[in-house]
Amino acid sequence: MVLVFTEINKNRIKKSSLECVQYAAKIAALTGGNVTALVNQASAEHLEELGKAGANTILNMNISDLGSDHILSCAAVEHAVKHSSAKVIVFAFDIAGKAIAPRLSARLKAGLVAGATELPAVNGAAFEVKKNVFSGKANAIYSIHSEMKIIALLPNSFPVVLSENKALVQEFQPDLSAVKSRITIKETKTNATGGMAPLPEADLVVSAGRGMKGPENWGMIEELATSLGATTACSRPVADLHWRPHHEHVGQTGVAIRPNLYIAVGISGAIQHLAGVNGSKTIVVINNDKEAPFFKSADYGIIGDAFTIVPKLTEAIKKFKAHQN
Amino acid sequence: MKILVAISNVPDTTTKIQFSDNNTKFNAAGVTFIINPYDEWYALVRALELKEANLAEKVTLIHVGLPDGDATIRKGLALGADDAVRIDSEGPDSFYVAEQIAAYAKEKGYELILTGKETINYNGSSVAGMIAGILDLPLISLATKLDVAGVKITAEHDIDGGSRVVECDLPAVVSCAKGMAEQRIPNMRGIMAARTKPLEVVKPIDSAPLTSIKSFDLNPGRTSCKLLGEDQLDELVKLLHTEAKVI
Ligand SMILES: Cc1cc2nc3c(=O)[nH]c(=O)nc-3n(C[C@H](O)[C@H](O)[C@H](O)COP(=O)(O)OP(=O)(O)OC[C@H]3O[C@@H](n4cnc5c(N)ncnc54)[C@H](O)[C@@H]3O)c2cc1C
Ligand SMILES: Nc1ncnc2c1ncn2[C@@H]1O[C@H](COP(=O)(O)O)[C@@H](O)[C@H]1O
């Protein structure tokens, strides 16, 4: 049995959660058994989507303050593990997964692979799971020896193909009376991202660096992003200089992303920047210095002045899109 | 209030990664090791700031590792930590490391345990949550701000699409990310003082790792970049559509 922890954000099942359900379904196919998805306060539409992603059973909870302290979510997952007799538990390696999966791992003495990028290979009683190490410069195969196993799946590393599958839905009321939330929320702040997909989930990203000279020049970056339906990002100095908000900073110290397309404008390609973006499927680099290290890590490169190239590229994309419709 | 800062010993960020023993071991030959940047810049510096503001009595470093990590621990002492302990074990996996740190923190009564958000070699983001799980403590994960008032801490941490300001009682575990503090450079006096600060070496407690690494492989990276001219942007868009299939 495989249990998947899933989340709803902005009234949608998170993309990373759907990836996890699909991943769990593939594990269940390898090991035998079914997939149970755990979710809180899901609507009929959410339940349908989880079914389509491959859940056989859905445990739908109705707990209003579940997200306030990970201690509660962790306890809920523990109840669901018992209820479903799960031996494998899948999380997304995202903000919630990074907090809950390790706690659960310690409580159940279940070996955890944090940031898996591929399906496990079953080797006797052990699972062998690939994950990124050295900030994307290498991979390692981890072997999980314990009977219970936890895998936290790196977002955007597993494709989702929805089917017509329908899940059996059960109302699930774990008894959390013995666990007390010890965290009090004082204030919640929302990043102003407009209509853009959140960076960790974005398929398309347009990112710019110090080569843009100043925050007043970001209009053309935003226009390029809009023409593609992409999310904007930036290099670290750009966030440190307050040209752009901190949540846009990608790289080793910022957000690590792996979109299908990463367009880097006026970014030199320092190793610490690459650490957060080298998992992107396709990288396009625009830089006026032909020696910029980023060209060594790019699939497509344009050597030239961003100030003339970016608006022209936006036009080319608009033309392409208009043609497609 | 005493703070325990967990520091990991990692290859410098610019290291060219290589493996040995048939790709089963990291090849440390010629590699410069540093304190994991998140542990140093954020967890340790913030701990020192809290001590300087008289909000903490003592800042202790803990490292689970072999004697080759001592130089890294001394760098942490040079930055201003009061003392350090090294649990003498290779630290075979995150769970094992967390068990060692949890046991030490509990025995010695540390009220605040700080870690970095992740190590830059194994990228686990796991140790803090495991310590919290072992000791049944609250965890503030990926904190970007941290303040202490008596037995309470206030922190800000990232959530999907935003951030949250939260409060909890000590004891607690906090994993630290960018925003919490600014990097410091150790001065000569710190470096001299570090030589004589206590670095205790302790035997590990019994614990069994739950995972192990079987093998490594290097990411080949990108081999060739297709260069296009400024006047070939339509061509680029076409390639992104037909060749890369990303738009
Ligand atoms: C431990 C550590 C962690 C770090 N973490 C991160 C991280 O998470 N993310 C990150 O980004 N950095 C990180 N850094 C910093 C990193 O080393 C680089 O300093 C940083 O990425 C450089 O940002 P940049 O490319 O925007 O600026 P620069 O290096 O200044 O590069 C600007 C680029 O723009 C080009 N350019 C200039 N004018 C134009 C023009 N008109 N048209 C086109 N191109 C132009 C230049 O040729 C140059 O290549 C970290 C550093 C350390 C030590
Ligand atoms: N061997 C170790 N000794 C002490 N602290 C460690 C060790 N490994 C990891 N940590 C701490 O745990 C954090 C998260 O590590 P990880 O879960 O491996 O990404 C690091 O930033 C350190 O603060």
XYZ file of C-alpha atoms and ligand atoms in Angstrom:
648
model
C 0.000 0.000 0.000
C 1.236 3.465 -0.885
C -0.003 6.582 0.903
C 0.375 10.051 -0.631
C 0.132 13.338 1.244
C -1.549 15.932 -0.975
C -2.335 19.614 -0.566
C -4.686 22.218 -1.945
C -3.335 25.694 -2.629
C -5.343 28.578 -4.070
C -8.276 26.182 -4.411
C -6.343 23.818 -6.694
C -4.746 20.484 -5.944
C -1.084 21.433 -6.082
C 0.691 20.334 -9.224
C 3.391 18.741 -7.067
C 0.683 16.744 -5.279
C -0.667 15.407 -8.570
C 2.877 14.416 -9.524
C 3.149 12.537 -6.231
C -0.124 10.662 -6.783
C 1.008 9.602 -10.229
C 4.415 8.608 -8.859
C 2.734 6.599 -6.086
C 0.537 4.840 -8.638
C 3.654 3.758 -10.519
C 5.212 2.483 -7.271
C 2.033 0.575 -6.481
C 2.217 -0.991 -9.926
C 5.800 -2.081 -9.168
C 5.182 -3.456 -5.702
C 1.540 -4.501 -5.879
C -1.123 -2.770 -3.820
C -3.138 0.394 -4.082
C -2.697 4.113 -3.734
C -4.404 6.062 -0.981
C -4.313 9.839 -1.188
C -4.729 11.894 1.977
C -6.243 15.339 1.530
C -7.894 17.955 3.712
C -11.167 19.707 2.877
C -11.255 18.693 -0.761
C -14.214 19.593 -2.986
C -15.824 17.226 -5.476
C -13.601 18.657 -8.211
C -10.440 18.160 -6.190
C -11.432 14.571 -5.455
C -12.083 13.909 -9.102
C -8.670 15.271 -10.047
C -6.881 13.125 -7.461
C -8.697 10.110 -8.911
C -7.639 11.021 -12.421
C -4.029 11.288 -11.278
C -4.200 7.680 -10.086
C -5.525 7.469 -6.510
C -7.567 4.333 -5.762
C -8.828 5.592 -2.416
C -8.991 9.120 -1.071
C -9.125 9.900 2.619
C -10.770 13.307 2.814
C -10.340 15.051 6.159
C -12.178 18.075 7.425
C -9.837 19.833 9.832
C -9.906 23.602 9.794
C -6.522 24.344 11.394
C -4.486 21.483 9.929
C -1.987 23.763 8.231
C -1.168 25.792 11.337
C 1.475 23.420 12.699
C 3.182 20.546 10.898
C 2.823 18.511 14.081
C -0.883 18.187 13.251
C -0.344 17.180 9.623
C 2.275 14.683 10.697
C -0.107 13.116 13.221
C -2.856 12.981 10.589
C -0.510 11.180 8.190
C 0.393 8.716 10.944
C -3.288 7.889 11.414
C -3.694 7.475 7.671
C -0.651 5.170 7.543
C -2.306 2.904 10.119
C -5.697 3.123 8.437
C -4.354 2.210 4.996
C -1.607 -0.202 6.182
C 0.801 1.791 4.029
C 4.433 0.727 3.835
C 5.447 3.497 1.457
C 4.583 7.148 2.004
C 5.063 9.781 -0.682
C 5.368 13.539 -0.141
C 6.313 16.367 -2.473
C 9.752 17.754 -1.616
C 8.201 21.188 -1.136
C 7.648 23.457 1.829
C 5.201 21.163 3.623
C 7.032 17.973 2.637
C 10.348 19.318 3.902
C 8.780 19.894 7.314
C 6.520 16.841 7.669
C 8.412 13.986 5.964
C 11.514 14.154 8.233
C 9.371 14.299 11.382
C 7.399 11.283 10.207
C 10.630 9.512 9.245
C 11.955 9.907 12.785
C 8.670 8.874 14.390
C 8.154 5.756 12.274
C 11.861 4.991 11.869
C 11.108 4.975 8.161
C 14.052 5.724 5.879
C 13.573 8.937 3.881
C 14.900 9.891 0.472
C 14.519 13.650 0.274
C 14.231 14.983 -3.270
C 13.820 11.823 -5.380
C 13.878 12.366 -9.142
C 13.031 8.876 -10.413
C 10.959 5.833 -9.566
C 12.543 3.486 -7.043
C 14.047 0.195 -8.124
C 12.923 -2.608 -5.839
C 15.868 -4.668 -4.652
C 14.655 -7.373 -2.260
C 13.257 -5.601 0.778
C 15.106 -2.383 -0.067
C 14.193 0.483 -2.379
C 16.874 2.156 -4.459
C 15.980 5.730 -5.269
C 17.828 8.323 -7.307
C 18.125 11.883 -6.085
C 20.111 15.022 -6.882
C 23.142 15.690 -4.740
C 25.839 18.380 -4.702
C 23.208 20.938 -5.671
C 22.442 19.298 -8.981
C 26.019 18.558 -10.013
C 25.560 14.832 -9.377
C 23.045 12.115 -8.540
C 23.145 9.454 -5.885
C 21.289 6.187 -5.575
C 20.004 5.908 -2.025
C 19.032 2.563 -0.628
C 16.226 2.553 1.984
C 16.659 -0.397 4.348
C 13.773 0.096 6.772
C 10.472 -1.708 6.360
C 8.557 1.572 6.129
C 9.804 3.882 3.430
C 9.263 7.572 2.751
C 10.021 9.274 -0.532
C 9.821 13.033 -1.014
C 9.572 13.676 -4.752
C 11.308 16.711 -6.264
C 8.651 18.913 -7.944
C 8.673 19.010 -11.760
C 10.571 15.736 -12.074
C 7.677 13.443 -12.824
C 5.139 14.057 -15.577
C 1.411 13.828 -14.900
C -0.929 12.182 -17.377
C -4.525 12.218 -16.168
C -6.763 9.222 -16.883
C -10.472 8.551 -16.424
C -9.762 6.741 -13.158
C -12.233 7.352 -10.324
C -11.245 6.994 -6.699
C -13.234 5.656 -3.804
C -13.726 8.563 -1.417
C -13.890 8.103 2.346
C -14.489 10.786 4.936
C -11.565 10.514 7.317
C -11.554 11.957 10.826
C -8.260 11.155 12.530
C -8.358 11.707 16.275
C -5.833 14.485 16.825
C -6.969 15.313 20.363
C -3.698 14.030 21.823
C -1.573 16.373 19.685
C -1.430 20.017 20.536
C -0.360 22.643 18.059
C 2.408 24.623 19.697
C 2.787 27.212 16.983
C 0.679 30.362 16.946
C 0.280 32.210 13.675
C 0.676 35.955 14.094
C 0.516 37.121 10.517
C 0.306 35.668 7.016
C 1.830 37.523 4.072
C 1.179 36.760 0.426
C 3.748 37.300 -2.302
C 2.499 39.584 -5.018
C 2.925 37.327 -8.035
C -0.016 38.531 -10.074
C -1.416 35.656 -12.082
C 1.933 33.880 -12.470
C 2.429 30.259 -11.452
C 4.494 29.946 -8.269
C 8.200 29.539 -9.104
C 8.661 25.978 -7.806
C 5.776 24.791 -9.987
C 6.322 26.978 -13.055
C 6.911 25.266 -16.405
C 8.328 28.405 -18.001
C 10.588 30.906 -16.275
C 12.123 34.181 -17.479
C 14.946 35.273 -15.210
C 17.199 38.304 -15.271
C 20.371 39.423 -13.542
C 22.559 42.403 -12.876
C 23.019 42.850 -16.614
C 19.621 44.602 -16.597
C 21.348 47.593 -14.879
C 18.423 48.595 -12.674
C 14.874 47.789 -11.555
C 13.445 50.363 -13.963
C 14.367 48.073 -16.846
C 12.299 45.084 -15.716
C 9.305 46.052 -17.850
C 10.735 44.230 -20.853
C 11.439 41.129 -18.738
C 7.851 41.112 -17.512
C 6.569 41.559 -21.062
C 8.643 38.625 -22.265
C 7.297 36.528 -19.380
C 3.718 37.572 -20.126
C 4.063 36.706 -23.802
C 5.022 33.160 -22.800
C 2.810 32.796 -19.740
C 6.017 32.404 -17.732
C 6.956 33.262 -14.159
C 9.686 35.844 -13.506
C 12.800 35.101 -11.459
C 16.125 36.814 -10.757
C 19.703 36.246 -9.656
C 20.763 36.786 -6.091
C 22.400 40.229 -6.354
C 19.225 41.520 -7.985
C 17.202 40.480 -4.919
C 19.911 41.720 -2.540
C 19.867 45.120 -4.258
C 16.067 45.156 -3.828
C 15.528 45.476 -7.561
C 13.189 42.502 -7.285
C 11.399 40.772 -4.378
C 13.284 38.042 -2.513
C 10.855 35.301 -3.443
C 12.033 35.636 -7.073
C 15.644 34.811 -6.225
C 16.715 31.463 -7.679
C 19.908 29.523 -7.056
C 21.657 27.767 -4.277
C 20.522 30.164 -1.578
C 17.198 30.955 -3.206
C 14.550 28.757 -4.764
C 15.704 25.691 -6.693
C 13.627 25.217 -9.824
C 13.424 22.797 -12.737
C 11.074 24.258 -15.311
C 10.795 23.062 -18.900
C 12.221 26.361 -20.116
C 14.553 28.759 -18.293
C 15.472 31.962 -20.096
C 18.382 33.769 -18.409
C 18.907 37.391 -19.369
C 22.035 39.273 -18.248
C 23.020 36.572 -15.756
C 26.670 35.480 -15.758
C 25.984 31.868 -14.748
C 27.922 31.614 -11.492
C 28.065 28.107 -10.104
C 25.795 29.036 -7.187
C 23.192 30.359 -9.605
C 23.420 27.226 -11.746
C 22.925 25.070 -8.642
C 19.330 26.224 -8.504
C 18.473 26.106 -12.202
C 20.561 23.418 -13.897
C 17.718 20.931 -13.559
C 15.745 22.933 -16.150
C 14.936 20.955 -19.260
C 15.949 23.674 -21.710
C 18.061 26.735 -20.976
C 18.282 29.832 -23.172
C 20.954 32.400 -22.325
C 21.031 36.002 -23.499
C 24.288 37.776 -22.623
C 26.499 40.367 -24.311
C 29.708 38.711 -23.133
C 30.531 35.712 -25.253
C 32.763 34.442 -22.437
C 29.905 34.387 -19.906
C 30.091 31.003 -18.153
C 26.354 30.507 -18.566
C 26.790 29.655 -22.269
C 28.538 26.439 -21.159
C 25.360 25.387 -19.394
C 22.894 26.519 -22.037
C 21.059 24.757 -24.824
C 20.538 27.921 -26.863
C 22.475 31.131 -26.631
C 22.237 34.612 -28.079
C 25.272 36.848 -27.733
C 24.171 40.441 -27.677
C 22.582 43.327 -25.844
C 19.571 42.296 -23.788
C 18.025 45.724 -24.291
C 17.571 45.102 -27.998
C 17.134 41.309 -27.954
C 14.471 40.943 -25.265
C 11.834 43.170 -26.917
C 12.501 41.475 -30.270
C 12.150 38.035 -28.692
C 8.843 39.103 -27.138
C 7.635 40.146 -30.588
C 8.773 36.835 -32.095
C 6.875 34.909 -29.435
C 3.736 36.990 -29.885
C 3.913 36.367 -33.615
C 4.339 32.634 -33.031
C 1.403 32.524 -30.609
C -0.840 34.484 -32.938
C 0.035 32.046 -35.702
C -0.847 29.072 -33.543
C -4.347 30.259 -32.753
C 18.947 30.149 27.295
C 21.571 28.101 25.456
C 21.692 27.701 21.686
C 23.035 24.635 19.892
C 24.002 25.274 16.261
C 24.376 22.181 14.065
C 27.119 22.668 11.500
C 27.957 20.451 8.607
C 31.325 20.222 6.854
C 30.878 20.509 3.085
C 32.975 20.991 -0.067
C 33.326 24.644 -1.069
C 30.536 25.714 -3.453
C 32.911 25.950 -6.427
C 34.329 22.414 -6.013
C 34.571 20.230 -9.061
C 32.794 17.112 -7.834
C 34.502 13.738 -8.345
C 33.872 10.252 -7.053
C 36.209 7.359 -6.283
C 36.024 3.639 -5.445
C 33.969 2.819 -8.485
C 31.662 5.812 -7.950
C 30.695 4.810 -4.432
C 32.580 7.518 -2.510
C 32.996 11.275 -2.749
C 36.598 11.999 -3.667
C 37.822 14.539 -1.122
C 41.360 14.758 -2.523
C 42.315 18.400 -2.966
C 38.882 19.668 -1.938
C 38.519 22.698 0.340
C 35.923 22.154 3.022
C 33.814 24.911 4.552
C 30.992 25.269 7.050
C 27.779 24.623 5.147
C 26.831 28.197 4.076
C 23.312 28.159 5.596
C 24.660 26.885 8.904
C 27.302 29.590 8.994
C 25.686 32.672 7.485
C 22.254 32.234 8.903
C 22.073 29.838 11.873
C 25.410 30.656 13.496
C 25.486 34.396 12.836
C 21.913 34.809 14.087
C 22.778 32.795 17.213
C 25.755 35.104 17.820
C 23.575 38.179 17.345
C 21.097 36.853 19.911
C 23.926 36.288 22.356
C 25.327 39.771 21.729
C 21.866 41.174 22.478
C 21.913 39.270 25.782
C 19.052 37.057 24.650
C 21.152 33.901 24.878
C 23.874 32.892 27.332
C 25.855 30.569 25.211
C 26.297 29.389 21.631
C 27.619 25.851 21.161
C 28.501 24.254 17.840
C 27.748 20.601 17.230
C 29.145 18.591 14.357
C 28.681 14.902 13.664
C 31.807 13.874 11.808
C 35.369 12.629 11.846
C 38.497 14.568 12.957
C 38.967 16.031 9.465
C 36.053 18.340 10.306
C 37.908 19.996 13.175
C 39.311 22.787 11.002
C 35.772 23.667 9.953
C 34.610 23.658 13.577
C 37.485 26.030 14.465
C 36.225 28.454 11.795
C 32.877 28.487 13.595
C 34.641 29.171 16.885
C 36.603 31.984 15.206
C 33.327 33.596 14.205
C 32.406 33.738 17.888
C 30.795 30.510 19.115
C 31.712 29.791 22.751
C 32.519 26.114 22.455
C 31.983 23.083 20.267
C 31.320 19.396 20.389
C 32.113 16.840 17.726
C 30.273 13.533 17.788
C 32.926 11.186 16.525
C 31.195 9.346 13.719
C 31.035 9.530 9.985
C 27.306 10.264 10.313
C 26.093 7.652 7.844
C 22.669 9.193 7.185
C 20.425 12.105 8.189
C 18.500 10.054 10.731
C 21.679 8.932 12.466
C 22.975 12.522 12.551
C 19.652 13.758 13.926
C 19.673 11.115 16.663
C 23.140 12.197 17.781
C 22.246 15.892 17.864
C 18.898 15.248 19.578
C 20.490 13.113 22.298
C 23.204 15.680 23.004
C 20.784 18.628 23.056
C 18.464 16.839 25.435
C 21.173 15.689 27.817
C 22.742 19.144 28.049
C 19.482 21.074 28.125
C 19.802 23.240 24.992
C 16.566 25.140 24.492
C 17.087 26.321 20.939
C 18.514 24.088 18.225
C 19.406 25.809 14.950
C 20.295 24.122 11.664
C 20.755 25.333 8.108
C 17.943 24.848 5.602
C 19.914 22.112 3.831
C 23.449 20.903 3.273
C 24.881 21.826 -0.111
C 26.303 18.318 -0.598
C 23.368 16.037 0.173
C 20.557 18.598 -0.036
C 18.381 16.725 2.441
C 16.536 19.479 4.348
C 15.864 16.641 6.757
C 17.960 16.875 9.893
C 15.976 19.673 11.604
C 12.602 17.946 11.151
C 14.051 14.653 12.337
C 15.488 16.237 15.492
C 12.082 17.796 16.158
C 10.430 14.406 15.584
C 12.826 12.573 17.892
C 12.476 15.094 20.726
C 8.800 15.898 20.070
C 9.609 19.599 19.705
C 8.008 22.268 17.534
C 9.844 22.949 14.287
C 9.993 26.195 12.385
C 11.117 25.149 8.949
C 12.891 27.460 6.464
C 12.882 30.468 8.769
C 14.036 33.797 7.351
C 13.794 35.783 10.621
C 14.178 34.787 14.239
C 13.715 36.678 17.502
C 13.733 35.602 21.105
C 11.788 37.084 24.015
C 12.286 35.154 27.247
C 10.937 31.653 26.689
C 9.198 32.558 23.442
C 10.538 32.781 19.916
C 9.033 34.662 17.025
C 10.015 33.677 13.527
C 9.060 34.286 9.958
C 9.123 31.377 7.555
C 8.181 30.650 3.970
C 4.898 29.023 3.015
C 3.504 28.330 -0.460
C 3.086 31.689 -2.136
C 4.103 33.796 0.843
C 5.382 33.787 4.357
C 4.084 33.603 7.879
C 5.048 35.126 11.203
C 4.712 32.554 13.967
C 5.387 32.269 17.661
C 6.192 29.292 19.855
C 7.621 28.426 23.249
C 11.111 27.089 23.764
C 12.477 24.471 23.464
C 12.229 24.430 19.677
C 14.102 23.577 16.485
C 14.544 26.143 13.711
C 16.022 25.558 10.248
C 17.524 28.761 8.889
C 17.402 30.219 5.375
C 18.451 33.439 3.672
C 17.297 36.634 5.300
C 18.036 35.700 8.887
C 21.450 37.362 9.155
C 24.363 38.674 7.124
C 27.575 36.791 6.527
C 30.477 37.723 8.834
C 34.204 37.501 8.268
C 36.213 36.226 11.248
C 38.803 38.717 12.522
C 42.328 38.019 13.777
C 41.286 38.128 17.411
C 38.534 35.585 16.750
C 40.925 33.297 14.930
C 43.463 33.458 17.774
C 40.773 32.895 20.423
C 39.364 29.913 18.518
C 42.571 27.972 19.057
C 41.994 27.675 22.771
C 38.205 27.400 22.883
C 36.907 24.018 24.080
C 36.218 21.404 21.380
C 34.901 18.316 23.082
C 34.911 14.992 21.226
C 32.108 12.637 22.214
C 31.372 9.025 21.293
C 28.161 8.560 19.330
C 25.110 6.977 20.943
C 23.821 3.730 19.498
C 21.748 4.336 16.428
C 21.073 2.541 13.168
C 20.954 4.450 9.889
C 17.834 3.894 7.779
C 19.392 4.652 4.406
C 22.746 4.413 2.666
C 24.216 5.648 -0.591
C 24.879 2.892 -3.080
C 26.509 4.854 -5.872
C 26.960 8.281 -7.444
C 27.016 9.582 -10.959
C 27.894 12.991 -12.301
C 25.301 14.977 -14.167
C 26.773 15.219 -17.631
C 25.518 18.786 -17.937
C 25.067 20.395 -21.295
C 27.560 19.552 -23.959
C 26.895 22.084 -26.639
C 25.099 25.359 -26.848
C 23.451 26.309 -30.118
C 24.348 29.947 -30.777
C 21.958 32.118 -32.726
C 22.279 35.671 -33.924
C 20.242 38.682 -32.862
C 18.321 38.469 -36.105
C 17.391 34.804 -35.640
C 14.809 35.171 -32.910
C 12.015 33.668 -35.017
C 14.323 30.735 -35.557
C 14.885 30.453 -31.767
C 11.145 30.403 -31.121
C 10.744 27.731 -33.786
C 13.495 25.608 -32.195
C 11.907 25.955 -28.778
C 8.694 24.678 -30.297
C 9.867 21.936 -32.634
C 13.227 20.812 -31.238
C 13.086 21.461 -27.488
C 9.275 21.125 -27.437
C 8.930 23.434 -24.463
C 6.565 26.031 -25.886
C 27.614 30.532 -1.138
C 27.056 31.397 -2.243
C 25.726 31.254 -2.579
C 25.191 31.998 -3.642
N 23.887 31.781 -3.990
C 23.408 32.384 -5.111
C 22.081 32.116 -5.566
O 21.309 31.394 -4.932
N 21.654 32.698 -6.717
C 22.450 33.525 -7.452
O 21.999 34.006 -8.504
N 23.685 33.834 -7.020
C 24.183 33.284 -5.879
N 25.438 33.604 -5.449
C 26.152 34.705 -6.157
C 26.825 34.247 -7.427
O 28.123 33.776 -7.124
C 26.947 35.416 -8.425
O 27.609 36.475 -7.788
C 25.610 35.909 -8.950
O 24.829 34.831 -9.432
C 25.839 36.924 -10.065
O 24.617 37.489 -10.455
P 24.406 38.067 -11.924
O 24.738 37.011 -12.900
O 23.060 38.669 -11.967
O 25.439 39.270 -11.968
P 26.850 39.400 -12.687
O 27.755 38.305 -12.307
O 27.270 40.794 -12.455
O 26.534 39.176 -14.212
C 25.843 40.047 -15.018
C 25.877 39.494 -16.408
O 25.131 40.324 -17.271
C 25.810 40.457 -18.502
N 25.382 41.740 -19.107
C 25.724 43.001 -18.736
N 25.102 43.900 -19.522
C 24.366 43.194 -20.400
C 23.508 43.566 -21.490
N 23.279 44.837 -21.800
N 22.941 42.579 -22.198
C 23.151 41.260 -21.902
N 23.937 40.873 -20.887
C 24.526 41.828 -20.145
C 27.271 40.417 -18.156
O 28.039 39.981 -19.268
C 27.294 39.406 -17.019
O 27.502 38.089 -17.512
C 25.994 32.920 -4.354
C 27.330 33.092 -3.980
C 27.863 32.357 -2.935
C 29.309 32.549 -2.584
N 26.964 15.866 10.085
C 26.300 16.915 10.588
N 26.678 17.468 11.762
C 26.012 18.518 12.284
N 24.960 19.091 11.696
C 24.537 18.588 10.528
C 25.182 17.480 9.908
N 24.528 17.210 8.761
C 23.522 18.112 8.664
N 23.522 18.951 9.728
C 22.607 20.082 9.984
O 21.354 19.818 9.391
C 21.056 20.766 8.379
C 20.289 20.127 7.264
O 21.045 19.090 6.699
P 20.434 18.089 5.619
O 19.183 17.542 6.214
O 21.487 17.047 5.457
O 20.208 18.893 4.395
C 22.405 21.345 7.996
O 22.255 22.631 7.443
C 23.123 21.348 9.338
O 22.719 22.450 10.132
